[in-house]
Amino acid sequence: MQRRIAKYLFIIGIVVLFIFFTIKSETDFSFPNTPNLEAFKVMNGFPLKVNISQNRLYNVKIGIIDSGIDGKQRNLKLNEVNSSQVIVGNKTHGTTVASIIGAKKSEDLDFNGMLPGITLYTFDIQSNTLNTDTLSKAIDEMSQIGVKVINISLSTYKDSPNFKKSIESAVNRGITIVASAGNDSSKEYSYPASYEIPGVISVGALDDNLDVWSISNFNDTIDVFAPGTGIYAINDRISNNDIETFNGTSLSAPLVTTWVSLLLAINPSLTPSEVEKLIKETSKRRLVNWKQSRVYINMANINGSLIKATNYVE
């Protein structure tokens, strides 16, 4: 009997050691050397205060719906949901946005995004066809391929029941939507950012002084503010491959999309509404300037949300 017990204890010990070393062998993610780390410092996201499995993080499927995504960009790993509509000489806004998340340094480009080399699932909308119908189609197609978060650095001031229905359907499928609030120095509602659907995260832009950037839209549907001036990215001209700095809520949104990906890597069971709630609950309430006014905002607090996400129960 004693021998049998000893044998069982030995086997259990081997299993425990195997599990321990398997877990420990997973590589923890660490941010690359990128100038946008300064933005993440502002968002209390660097250095990270929790361990995140790189394998888990890079398995979070990120979608990008934008205008002008260069499918041949060598420094991005793109899985095109539809064919790229980029024409040489045209603006490539979508390439700029995507590079903030996933650009990977190479011999001819000294720049990393926040998650270098991660696969990005892209839907390219020509700027002259941007409307609620094309946005609805993009959302519906993204929903079919299993993305977990979609970055939409585009907007329209036209509301549409069908567009809203597509957004609701995507969220019900477990997809978190991150949308830029717009750059018209206005209090107007833009869509999809202003849909008050749990799981749709509206992002405004901060300037270098941590005030609301004067050109950023500001209204009561904006969930969180992130840096939006002096953000480094691949330039928006397909004929070149240089790095420039850009301003706008379009650049703030991919920083938040990166944040959402970190949350989902830590706790894959989080629903879109839980992701939004975590972001808002842990953000720092600040009184700042916007044009000639004093306004309250939620300032991003990445580490605060990551710590809370580990064992989050709504």
PDB file of C-alpha atoms in Angstrom:
ATOM      1  CA  MET A   1       0.000   0.000   0.000  1.00  0.00           C
ATOM      2  CA  GLN A   2       2.785   2.419   0.956  1.00  0.00           C
ATOM      3  CA  ARG A   3       4.607   1.681  -2.298  1.00  0.00           C
ATOM      4  CA  ARG A   4       1.425   2.355  -4.270  1.00  0.00           C
ATOM      5  CA  ILE A   5       0.876   5.676  -2.471  1.00  0.00           C
ATOM      6  CA  ALA A   6       4.506   6.641  -3.048  1.00  0.00           C
ATOM      7  CA  LYS A   7       4.119   5.778  -6.731  1.00  0.00           C
ATOM      8  CA  TYR A   8       0.997   7.936  -7.044  1.00  0.00           C
ATOM      9  CA  LEU A   9       2.676  10.826  -5.234  1.00  0.00           C
ATOM     10  CA  PHE A  10       5.661  10.532  -7.557  1.00  0.00           C
ATOM     11  CA  ILE A  11       3.408  10.650 -10.635  1.00  0.00           C
ATOM     12  CA  ILE A  12       1.473  13.623  -9.250  1.00  0.00           C
ATOM     13  CA  GLY A  13       4.762  15.403  -8.580  1.00  0.00           C
ATOM     14  CA  ILE A  14       5.929  14.835 -12.152  1.00  0.00           C
ATOM     15  CA  VAL A  15       2.621  16.162 -13.525  1.00  0.00           C
ATOM     16  CA  VAL A  16       2.794  19.267 -11.312  1.00  0.00           C
ATOM     17  CA  LEU A  17       6.376  19.964 -12.401  1.00  0.00           C
ATOM     18  CA  PHE A  18       5.410  19.495 -16.056  1.00  0.00           C
ATOM     19  CA  ILE A  19       2.530  21.959 -15.742  1.00  0.00           C
ATOM     20  CA  PHE A  20       4.725  24.443 -13.864  1.00  0.00           C
ATOM     21  CA  PHE A  21       7.528  24.427 -16.408  1.00  0.00           C
ATOM     22  CA  THR A  22       5.082  24.491 -19.315  1.00  0.00           C
ATOM     23  CA  ILE A  23       3.481  27.629 -17.920  1.00  0.00           C
ATOM     24  CA  LYS A  24       6.835  29.197 -17.111  1.00  0.00           C
ATOM     25  CA  SER A  25       8.146  28.416 -20.601  1.00  0.00           C
ATOM     26  CA  GLU A  26       5.547  30.711 -22.173  1.00  0.00           C
ATOM     27  CA  THR A  27       7.254  33.914 -23.242  1.00  0.00           C
ATOM     28  CA  ASP A  28       5.968  37.021 -21.532  1.00  0.00           C
ATOM     29  CA  PHE A  29       5.273  39.928 -23.843  1.00  0.00           C
ATOM     30  CA  SER A  30       7.417  43.034 -23.595  1.00  0.00           C
ATOM     31  CA  PHE A  31       6.984  46.195 -25.623  1.00  0.00           C
ATOM     32  CA  PRO A  32       9.472  46.807 -28.429  1.00  0.00           C
ATOM     33  CA  ASN A  33      11.655  49.857 -28.750  1.00  0.00           C
ATOM     34  CA  THR A  34       9.205  52.304 -30.307  1.00  0.00           C
ATOM     35  CA  PRO A  35       8.790  56.073 -29.967  1.00  0.00           C
ATOM     36  CA  ASN A  36       5.102  55.571 -29.139  1.00  0.00           C
ATOM     37  CA  LEU A  37       6.075  54.138 -25.763  1.00  0.00           C
ATOM     38  CA  GLU A  38       5.907  57.748 -24.600  1.00  0.00           C
ATOM     39  CA  ALA A  39       2.186  57.725 -25.395  1.00  0.00           C
ATOM     40  CA  PHE A  40       1.773  54.488 -23.444  1.00  0.00           C
ATOM     41  CA  LYS A  41       3.567  56.042 -20.474  1.00  0.00           C
ATOM     42  CA  VAL A  42       0.955  58.807 -20.513  1.00  0.00           C
ATOM     43  CA  MET A  43      -1.698  56.075 -20.527  1.00  0.00           C
ATOM     44  CA  ASN A  44       0.007  54.354 -17.550  1.00  0.00           C
ATOM     45  CA  GLY A  45       0.781  51.391 -19.781  1.00  0.00           C
ATOM     46  CA  PHE A  46       4.575  51.294 -19.707  1.00  0.00           C
ATOM     47  CA  PRO A  47       6.209  49.493 -18.133  1.00  0.00           C
ATOM     48  CA  LEU A  48       3.608  46.757 -17.828  1.00  0.00           C
ATOM     49  CA  LYS A  49       2.844  45.736 -14.238  1.00  0.00           C
ATOM     50  CA  VAL A  50       1.381  42.349 -15.137  1.00  0.00           C
ATOM     51  CA  ASN A  51       2.720  39.384 -17.086  1.00  0.00           C
ATOM     52  CA  ILE A  52       1.038  38.757 -20.430  1.00  0.00           C
ATOM     53  CA  SER A  53       1.679  35.684 -22.552  1.00  0.00           C
ATOM     54  CA  GLN A  54       2.999  36.781 -25.940  1.00  0.00           C
ATOM     55  CA  ASN A  55       1.406  33.747 -27.554  1.00  0.00           C
ATOM     56  CA  ARG A  56      -2.005  34.638 -26.129  1.00  0.00           C
ATOM     57  CA  LEU A  57      -1.617  38.272 -27.107  1.00  0.00           C
ATOM     58  CA  TYR A  58      -0.643  37.513 -30.686  1.00  0.00           C
ATOM     59  CA  ASN A  59      -3.634  35.179 -31.000  1.00  0.00           C
ATOM     60  CA  VAL A  60      -6.056  38.047 -30.362  1.00  0.00           C
ATOM     61  CA  LYS A  61      -7.530  38.730 -33.791  1.00  0.00           C
ATOM     62  CA  ILE A  62      -7.488  42.467 -34.501  1.00  0.00           C
ATOM     63  CA  GLY A  63      -9.567  43.946 -37.303  1.00  0.00           C
ATOM     64  CA  ILE A  64      -9.033  47.327 -38.938  1.00  0.00           C
ATOM     65  CA  ILE A  65     -11.680  49.029 -41.039  1.00  0.00           C
ATOM     66  CA  ASP A  66     -10.193  52.041 -42.761  1.00  0.00           C
ATOM     67  CA  SER A  67      -9.606  53.921 -45.975  1.00  0.00           C
ATOM     68  CA  GLY A  68      -6.374  53.422 -47.884  1.00  0.00           C
ATOM     69  CA  ILE A  69      -4.762  50.261 -46.525  1.00  0.00           C
ATOM     70  CA  ASP A  70      -1.720  49.292 -48.569  1.00  0.00           C
ATOM     71  CA  GLY A  71      -1.924  45.524 -48.780  1.00  0.00           C
ATOM     72  CA  LYS A  72       1.639  45.374 -50.114  1.00  0.00           C
ATOM     73  CA  GLN A  73       3.198  47.208 -47.182  1.00  0.00           C
ATOM     74  CA  ARG A  74       6.217  45.041 -46.342  1.00  0.00           C
ATOM     75  CA  ASN A  75       6.382  46.092 -42.702  1.00  0.00           C
ATOM     76  CA  LEU A  76       2.833  44.999 -41.909  1.00  0.00           C
ATOM     77  CA  LYS A  77       1.429  41.478 -41.689  1.00  0.00           C
ATOM     78  CA  LEU A  78      -2.005  41.920 -43.214  1.00  0.00           C
ATOM     79  CA  ASN A  79      -4.799  39.465 -43.885  1.00  0.00           C
ATOM     80  CA  GLU A  80      -7.050  41.321 -46.315  1.00  0.00           C
ATOM     81  CA  VAL A  81     -10.754  40.650 -45.857  1.00  0.00           C
ATOM     82  CA  ASN A  82     -11.334  42.503 -49.111  1.00  0.00           C
ATOM     83  CA  SER A  83      -8.892  43.602 -51.803  1.00  0.00           C
ATOM     84  CA  SER A  84      -6.911  46.758 -51.139  1.00  0.00           C
ATOM     85  CA  GLN A  85      -8.210  49.768 -53.065  1.00  0.00           C
ATOM     86  CA  VAL A  86      -4.996  51.809 -52.733  1.00  0.00           C
ATOM     87  CA  ILE A  87      -3.781  53.608 -55.855  1.00  0.00           C
ATOM     88  CA  VAL A  88      -0.199  54.902 -56.109  1.00  0.00           C
ATOM     89  CA  GLY A  89      -0.122  58.553 -55.108  1.00  0.00           C
ATOM     90  CA  ASN A  90      -3.268  58.327 -53.010  1.00  0.00           C
ATOM     91  CA  LYS A  91      -3.414  58.816 -49.266  1.00  0.00           C
ATOM     92  CA  THR A  92      -3.073  55.655 -47.210  1.00  0.00           C
ATOM     93  CA  HIS A  93      -4.716  56.645 -43.938  1.00  0.00           C
ATOM     94  CA  GLY A  94      -5.360  53.011 -43.078  1.00  0.00           C
ATOM     95  CA  THR A  95      -1.694  52.082 -43.442  1.00  0.00           C
ATOM     96  CA  THR A  96      -0.796  54.844 -41.006  1.00  0.00           C
ATOM     97  CA  VAL A  97      -3.365  53.605 -38.482  1.00  0.00           C
ATOM     98  CA  ALA A  98      -2.346  49.944 -38.872  1.00  0.00           C
ATOM     99  CA  SER A  99       1.342  50.730 -38.435  1.00  0.00           C
ATOM    100  CA  ILE A 100       0.769  52.123 -34.937  1.00  0.00           C
ATOM    101  CA  ILE A 101      -0.377  48.655 -33.897  1.00  0.00           C
ATOM    102  CA  GLY A 102       1.526  46.180 -36.025  1.00  0.00           C
ATOM    103  CA  ALA A 103       4.488  47.636 -37.955  1.00  0.00           C
ATOM    104  CA  LYS A 104       7.672  45.590 -37.652  1.00  0.00           C
ATOM    105  CA  LYS A 105      11.158  47.017 -37.979  1.00  0.00           C
ATOM    106  CA  SER A 106      13.139  46.005 -41.074  1.00  0.00           C
ATOM    107  CA  GLU A 107      16.326  46.976 -42.883  1.00  0.00           C
ATOM    108  CA  ASP A 108      14.549  49.749 -44.774  1.00  0.00           C
ATOM    109  CA  LEU A 109      12.261  50.951 -41.964  1.00  0.00           C
ATOM    110  CA  ASP A 110      13.461  51.680 -38.440  1.00  0.00           C
ATOM    111  CA  PHE A 111      10.087  51.561 -36.717  1.00  0.00           C
ATOM    112  CA  ASN A 112       8.048  49.185 -34.590  1.00  0.00           C
ATOM    113  CA  GLY A 113       4.372  49.397 -33.784  1.00  0.00           C
ATOM    114  CA  MET A 114       3.127  48.485 -30.318  1.00  0.00           C
ATOM    115  CA  LEU A 115       2.636  44.812 -31.311  1.00  0.00           C
ATOM    116  CA  PRO A 116       5.219  44.334 -34.087  1.00  0.00           C
ATOM    117  CA  GLY A 117       4.399  41.666 -36.634  1.00  0.00           C
ATOM    118  CA  ILE A 118       0.945  40.822 -35.294  1.00  0.00           C
ATOM    119  CA  THR A 119      -1.528  39.776 -37.985  1.00  0.00           C
ATOM    120  CA  LEU A 120      -4.082  42.493 -38.725  1.00  0.00           C
ATOM    121  CA  TYR A 121      -7.334  41.677 -40.521  1.00  0.00           C
ATOM    122  CA  THR A 122      -8.180  44.597 -42.781  1.00  0.00           C
ATOM    123  CA  PHE A 123     -11.175  45.873 -44.701  1.00  0.00           C
ATOM    124  CA  ASP A 124     -10.368  48.744 -47.044  1.00  0.00           C
ATOM    125  CA  ILE A 125     -13.072  51.302 -47.865  1.00  0.00           C
ATOM    126  CA  GLN A 126     -12.379  53.820 -50.617  1.00  0.00           C
ATOM    127  CA  SER A 127     -12.743  57.324 -49.217  1.00  0.00           C
ATOM    128  CA  ASN A 128     -15.224  58.307 -51.931  1.00  0.00           C
ATOM    129  CA  THR A 129     -17.495  55.387 -50.981  1.00  0.00           C
ATOM    130  CA  LEU A 130     -17.414  55.927 -47.206  1.00  0.00           C
ATOM    131  CA  ASN A 131     -20.982  55.802 -45.931  1.00  0.00           C
ATOM    132  CA  THR A 132     -23.099  53.816 -43.492  1.00  0.00           C
ATOM    133  CA  ASP A 133     -23.761  51.093 -46.086  1.00  0.00           C
ATOM    134  CA  THR A 134     -20.080  50.393 -46.772  1.00  0.00           C
ATOM    135  CA  LEU A 135     -19.303  50.557 -43.067  1.00  0.00           C
ATOM    136  CA  SER A 136     -22.122  48.083 -42.358  1.00  0.00           C
ATOM    137  CA  LYS A 137     -20.756  45.698 -44.975  1.00  0.00           C
ATOM    138  CA  ALA A 138     -17.278  45.936 -43.483  1.00  0.00           C
ATOM    139  CA  ILE A 139     -18.568  45.257 -39.967  1.00  0.00           C
ATOM    140  CA  ASP A 140     -20.644  42.287 -41.163  1.00  0.00           C
ATOM    141  CA  GLU A 141     -17.710  40.717 -43.012  1.00  0.00           C
ATOM    142  CA  MET A 142     -15.360  41.239 -40.078  1.00  0.00           C
ATOM    143  CA  SER A 143     -17.912  39.545 -37.831  1.00  0.00           C
ATOM    144  CA  GLN A 144     -17.743  36.416 -39.978  1.00  0.00           C
ATOM    145  CA  ILE A 145     -14.000  35.833 -39.533  1.00  0.00           C
ATOM    146  CA  GLY A 146     -13.802  35.824 -35.748  1.00  0.00           C
ATOM    147  CA  VAL A 147     -11.992  39.045 -34.905  1.00  0.00           C
ATOM    148  CA  LYS A 148     -12.157  40.053 -31.235  1.00  0.00           C
ATOM    149  CA  VAL A 149     -11.608  43.796 -31.587  1.00  0.00           C
ATOM    150  CA  ILE A 150     -12.106  46.177 -34.515  1.00  0.00           C
ATOM    151  CA  ASN A 151     -10.384  49.540 -34.862  1.00  0.00           C
ATOM    152  CA  ILE A 152     -12.451  52.082 -36.822  1.00  0.00           C
ATOM    153  CA  SER A 153     -10.589  55.364 -37.255  1.00  0.00           C
ATOM    154  CA  LEU A 154     -13.354  56.556 -39.562  1.00  0.00           C
ATOM    155  CA  SER A 155     -16.692  58.161 -38.887  1.00  0.00           C
ATOM    156  CA  THR A 156     -19.804  59.633 -40.386  1.00  0.00           C
ATOM    157  CA  TYR A 157     -22.224  62.178 -38.953  1.00  0.00           C
ATOM    158  CA  LYS A 158     -25.121  60.270 -40.478  1.00  0.00           C
ATOM    159  CA  ASP A 159     -26.872  57.807 -38.194  1.00  0.00           C
ATOM    160  CA  SER A 160     -28.406  54.714 -39.756  1.00  0.00           C
ATOM    161  CA  PRO A 161     -30.594  51.963 -38.254  1.00  0.00           C
ATOM    162  CA  ASN A 162     -28.911  49.329 -40.427  1.00  0.00           C
ATOM    163  CA  PHE A 163     -25.436  50.493 -39.443  1.00  0.00           C
ATOM    164  CA  LYS A 164     -26.368  50.462 -35.770  1.00  0.00           C
ATOM    165  CA  LYS A 165     -27.804  46.968 -36.215  1.00  0.00           C
ATOM    166  CA  SER A 166     -24.503  45.769 -37.711  1.00  0.00           C
ATOM    167  CA  ILE A 167     -22.596  47.218 -34.760  1.00  0.00           C
ATOM    168  CA  GLU A 168     -24.990  45.595 -32.269  1.00  0.00           C
ATOM    169  CA  SER A 169     -24.683  42.265 -34.057  1.00  0.00           C
ATOM    170  CA  ALA A 170     -20.876  42.435 -33.950  1.00  0.00           C
ATOM    171  CA  VAL A 171     -20.864  43.250 -30.243  1.00  0.00           C
ATOM    172  CA  ASN A 172     -23.278  40.379 -29.595  1.00  0.00           C
ATOM    173  CA  ARG A 173     -20.755  38.114 -31.316  1.00  0.00           C
ATOM    174  CA  GLY A 174     -18.126  39.159 -28.780  1.00  0.00           C
ATOM    175  CA  ILE A 175     -16.382  41.875 -30.789  1.00  0.00           C
ATOM    176  CA  THR A 176     -15.239  45.053 -29.054  1.00  0.00           C
ATOM    177  CA  ILE A 177     -15.431  48.146 -31.287  1.00  0.00           C
ATOM    178  CA  VAL A 178     -12.886  50.948 -30.825  1.00  0.00           C
ATOM    179  CA  ALA A 179     -13.826  54.085 -32.775  1.00  0.00           C
ATOM    180  CA  SER A 180     -12.309  57.543 -33.136  1.00  0.00           C
ATOM    181  CA  ALA A 181     -14.538  60.415 -32.008  1.00  0.00           C
ATOM    182  CA  GLY A 182     -13.654  62.697 -34.928  1.00  0.00           C
ATOM    183  CA  ASN A 183     -11.526  65.759 -35.607  1.00  0.00           C
ATOM    184  CA  ASP A 184     -13.895  68.663 -36.199  1.00  0.00           C
ATOM    185  CA  SER A 185     -13.503  70.536 -32.910  1.00  0.00           C
ATOM    186  CA  SER A 186     -17.185  69.847 -32.427  1.00  0.00           C
ATOM    187  CA  LYS A 187     -19.671  68.484 -29.900  1.00  0.00           C
ATOM    188  CA  GLU A 188     -21.562  66.703 -32.669  1.00  0.00           C
ATOM    189  CA  TYR A 189     -22.091  62.964 -32.508  1.00  0.00           C
ATOM    190  CA  SER A 190     -20.216  60.873 -35.064  1.00  0.00           C
ATOM    191  CA  TYR A 191     -20.807  57.201 -35.761  1.00  0.00           C
ATOM    192  CA  PRO A 192     -20.009  54.489 -34.834  1.00  0.00           C
ATOM    193  CA  ALA A 193     -18.194  56.210 -31.928  1.00  0.00           C
ATOM    194  CA  SER A 194     -21.335  57.828 -30.523  1.00  0.00           C
ATOM    195  CA  TYR A 195     -23.478  54.702 -30.458  1.00  0.00           C
ATOM    196  CA  GLU A 196     -24.094  54.107 -26.763  1.00  0.00           C
ATOM    197  CA  ILE A 197     -23.885  50.360 -27.157  1.00  0.00           C
ATOM    198  CA  PRO A 198     -21.957  48.583 -24.374  1.00  0.00           C
ATOM    199  CA  GLY A 199     -18.797  47.362 -26.081  1.00  0.00           C
ATOM    200  CA  VAL A 200     -18.382  50.354 -28.409  1.00  0.00           C
ATOM    201  CA  ILE A 201     -15.523  52.492 -27.091  1.00  0.00           C
ATOM    202  CA  SER A 202     -15.357  56.095 -28.297  1.00  0.00           C
ATOM    203  CA  VAL A 203     -11.868  57.624 -28.193  1.00  0.00           C
ATOM    204  CA  GLY A 204     -10.937  61.304 -27.984  1.00  0.00           C
ATOM    205  CA  ALA A 205      -7.479  62.852 -28.358  1.00  0.00           C
ATOM    206  CA  LEU A 206      -5.201  64.513 -25.806  1.00  0.00           C
ATOM    207  CA  ASP A 207      -2.565  67.086 -26.709  1.00  0.00           C
ATOM    208  CA  ASP A 208       0.993  67.327 -25.374  1.00  0.00           C
ATOM    209  CA  ASN A 209      -0.244  69.180 -22.280  1.00  0.00           C
ATOM    210  CA  LEU A 210      -2.758  66.411 -21.515  1.00  0.00           C
ATOM    211  CA  ASP A 211      -5.635  68.715 -22.355  1.00  0.00           C
ATOM    212  CA  VAL A 212      -8.227  67.712 -24.944  1.00  0.00           C
ATOM    213  CA  TRP A 213      -6.654  68.417 -28.325  1.00  0.00           C
ATOM    214  CA  SER A 214      -8.402  71.507 -29.677  1.00  0.00           C
ATOM    215  CA  ILE A 215      -9.405  69.768 -32.928  1.00  0.00           C
ATOM    216  CA  SER A 216     -10.740  66.642 -31.209  1.00  0.00           C
ATOM    217  CA  ASN A 217     -14.476  66.302 -30.961  1.00  0.00           C
ATOM    218  CA  PHE A 218     -15.817  66.392 -27.419  1.00  0.00           C
ATOM    219  CA  ASN A 219     -19.206  65.151 -26.237  1.00  0.00           C
ATOM    220  CA  ASP A 220     -20.865  63.011 -23.589  1.00  0.00           C
ATOM    221  CA  THR A 221     -20.482  59.761 -25.545  1.00  0.00           C
ATOM    222  CA  ILE A 222     -16.664  59.744 -25.518  1.00  0.00           C
ATOM    223  CA  ASP A 223     -15.536  56.986 -23.170  1.00  0.00           C
ATOM    224  CA  VAL A 224     -11.816  57.610 -22.843  1.00  0.00           C
ATOM    225  CA  PHE A 225      -9.072  59.959 -23.994  1.00  0.00           C
ATOM    226  CA  ALA A 226      -5.616  58.906 -25.168  1.00  0.00           C
ATOM    227  CA  PRO A 227      -2.648  60.797 -26.641  1.00  0.00           C
ATOM    228  CA  GLY A 228      -3.422  62.061 -30.125  1.00  0.00           C
ATOM    229  CA  THR A 229      -0.621  64.471 -31.032  1.00  0.00           C
ATOM    230  CA  GLY A 230       2.894  63.622 -32.139  1.00  0.00           C
ATOM    231  CA  ILE A 231       2.059  59.946 -32.689  1.00  0.00           C
ATOM    232  CA  TYR A 232       4.638  58.142 -34.822  1.00  0.00           C
ATOM    233  CA  ALA A 233       3.474  56.074 -37.783  1.00  0.00           C
ATOM    234  CA  ILE A 234       4.266  55.116 -41.358  1.00  0.00           C
ATOM    235  CA  ASN A 235       3.409  58.104 -43.521  1.00  0.00           C
ATOM    236  CA  ASP A 236       0.182  58.276 -45.476  1.00  0.00           C
ATOM    237  CA  ARG A 237       1.661  58.331 -48.973  1.00  0.00           C
ATOM    238  CA  ILE A 238       2.140  55.017 -50.726  1.00  0.00           C
ATOM    239  CA  SER A 239       5.099  56.316 -52.756  1.00  0.00           C
ATOM    240  CA  ASN A 240       7.280  56.607 -49.647  1.00  0.00           C
ATOM    241  CA  ASN A 241       8.118  54.478 -46.639  1.00  0.00           C
ATOM    242  CA  ASP A 242       9.068  57.005 -44.007  1.00  0.00           C
ATOM    243  CA  ILE A 243       8.032  57.649 -40.436  1.00  0.00           C
ATOM    244  CA  GLU A 244       6.275  60.870 -39.515  1.00  0.00           C
ATOM    245  CA  THR A 245       4.285  62.213 -36.582  1.00  0.00           C
ATOM    246  CA  PHE A 246       0.539  62.652 -36.874  1.00  0.00           C
ATOM    247  CA  ASN A 247      -2.266  64.241 -34.880  1.00  0.00           C
ATOM    248  CA  GLY A 248      -5.873  63.169 -34.448  1.00  0.00           C
ATOM    249  CA  THR A 249      -8.348  60.823 -32.855  1.00  0.00           C
ATOM    250  CA  SER A 250      -7.529  58.421 -35.702  1.00  0.00           C
ATOM    251  CA  LEU A 251      -4.152  57.921 -34.012  1.00  0.00           C
ATOM    252  CA  SER A 252      -5.555  57.744 -30.480  1.00  0.00           C
ATOM    253  CA  ALA A 253      -7.879  54.866 -31.400  1.00  0.00           C
ATOM    254  CA  PRO A 254      -5.178  52.288 -32.324  1.00  0.00           C
ATOM    255  CA  LEU A 255      -3.450  52.951 -29.004  1.00  0.00           C
ATOM    256  CA  VAL A 256      -6.712  51.997 -27.294  1.00  0.00           C
ATOM    257  CA  THR A 257      -7.128  49.002 -29.623  1.00  0.00           C
ATOM    258  CA  THR A 258      -3.709  47.805 -28.463  1.00  0.00           C
ATOM    259  CA  TRP A 259      -4.930  48.272 -24.888  1.00  0.00           C
ATOM    260  CA  VAL A 260      -8.064  46.197 -25.558  1.00  0.00           C
ATOM    261  CA  SER A 261      -5.882  43.440 -27.041  1.00  0.00           C
ATOM    262  CA  LEU A 262      -3.823  43.352 -23.841  1.00  0.00           C
ATOM    263  CA  LEU A 263      -7.007  43.018 -21.780  1.00  0.00           C
ATOM    264  CA  LEU A 264      -8.252  40.141 -23.938  1.00  0.00           C
ATOM    265  CA  ALA A 265      -4.884  38.396 -23.688  1.00  0.00           C
ATOM    266  CA  ILE A 266      -5.034  38.547 -19.894  1.00  0.00           C
ATOM    267  CA  ASN A 267      -8.671  37.489 -19.696  1.00  0.00           C
ATOM    268  CA  PRO A 268     -10.061  36.023 -22.950  1.00  0.00           C
ATOM    269  CA  SER A 269     -13.481  35.539 -21.352  1.00  0.00           C
ATOM    270  CA  LEU A 270     -14.135  39.288 -21.158  1.00  0.00           C
ATOM    271  CA  THR A 271     -17.208  40.403 -23.090  1.00  0.00           C
ATOM    272  CA  PRO A 272     -17.197  43.689 -25.046  1.00  0.00           C
ATOM    273  CA  SER A 273     -19.348  45.354 -22.388  1.00  0.00           C
ATOM    274  CA  GLU A 274     -16.941  44.172 -19.680  1.00  0.00           C
ATOM    275  CA  VAL A 275     -13.979  45.535 -21.649  1.00  0.00           C
ATOM    276  CA  GLU A 276     -15.642  48.938 -21.912  1.00  0.00           C
ATOM    277  CA  LYS A 277     -16.635  48.879 -18.253  1.00  0.00           C
ATOM    278  CA  LEU A 278     -13.083  47.999 -17.176  1.00  0.00           C
ATOM    279  CA  ILE A 279     -11.638  50.826 -19.237  1.00  0.00           C
ATOM    280  CA  LYS A 280     -14.079  53.366 -17.834  1.00  0.00           C
ATOM    281  CA  GLU A 281     -13.959  52.115 -14.227  1.00  0.00           C
ATOM    282  CA  THR A 282     -10.174  52.293 -14.033  1.00  0.00           C
ATOM    283  CA  SER A 283      -9.629  55.478 -16.040  1.00  0.00           C
ATOM    284  CA  LYS A 284      -8.580  58.606 -14.172  1.00  0.00           C
ATOM    285  CA  ARG A 285     -11.156  61.382 -13.942  1.00  0.00           C
ATOM    286  CA  ARG A 286      -9.482  64.685 -14.826  1.00  0.00           C
ATOM    287  CA  LEU A 287     -10.530  68.319 -15.234  1.00  0.00           C
ATOM    288  CA  VAL A 288      -8.755  69.667 -18.318  1.00  0.00           C
ATOM    289  CA  ASN A 289      -8.998  72.325 -21.018  1.00  0.00           C
ATOM    290  CA  TRP A 290     -10.785  72.026 -24.337  1.00  0.00           C
ATOM    291  CA  LYS A 291     -10.637  75.182 -26.414  1.00  0.00           C
ATOM    292  CA  GLN A 292     -11.979  77.881 -24.064  1.00  0.00           C
ATOM    293  CA  SER A 293     -13.744  75.497 -21.684  1.00  0.00           C
ATOM    294  CA  ARG A 294     -12.904  73.352 -18.670  1.00  0.00           C
ATOM    295  CA  VAL A 295     -14.191  69.805 -19.116  1.00  0.00           C
ATOM    296  CA  TYR A 296     -14.060  66.482 -17.296  1.00  0.00           C
ATOM    297  CA  ILE A 297     -12.597  63.483 -19.107  1.00  0.00           C
ATOM    298  CA  ASN A 298     -11.645  59.861 -18.509  1.00  0.00           C
ATOM    299  CA  MET A 299      -7.893  59.529 -19.011  1.00  0.00           C
ATOM    300  CA  ALA A 300      -6.573  56.102 -19.969  1.00  0.00           C
ATOM    301  CA  ASN A 301      -5.130  53.948 -17.173  1.00  0.00           C
ATOM    302  CA  ILE A 302      -3.855  50.777 -18.821  1.00  0.00           C
ATOM    303  CA  ASN A 303      -2.099  49.091 -15.908  1.00  0.00           C
ATOM    304  CA  GLY A 304      -5.025  49.770 -13.610  1.00  0.00           C
ATOM    305  CA  SER A 305      -7.375  47.943 -15.960  1.00  0.00           C
ATOM    306  CA  LEU A 306      -4.967  45.054 -16.614  1.00  0.00           C
ATOM    307  CA  ILE A 307      -4.559  44.366 -12.907  1.00  0.00           C
ATOM    308  CA  LYS A 308      -8.317  44.424 -12.405  1.00  0.00           C
ATOM    309  CA  ALA A 309      -8.947  42.264 -15.500  1.00  0.00           C
ATOM    310  CA  THR A 310      -7.012  39.301 -14.129  1.00  0.00           C
ATOM    311  CA  ASN A 311      -9.917  38.135 -11.967  1.00  0.00           C
ATOM    312  CA  TYR A 312     -12.645  40.386 -13.279  1.00  0.00           C
ATOM    313  CA  VAL A 313     -16.250  39.532 -12.508  1.00  0.00           C
ATOM    314  CA  GLU A 314     -18.868  42.080 -13.558  1.00  0.00           C
TER     315      GLU A 314
END
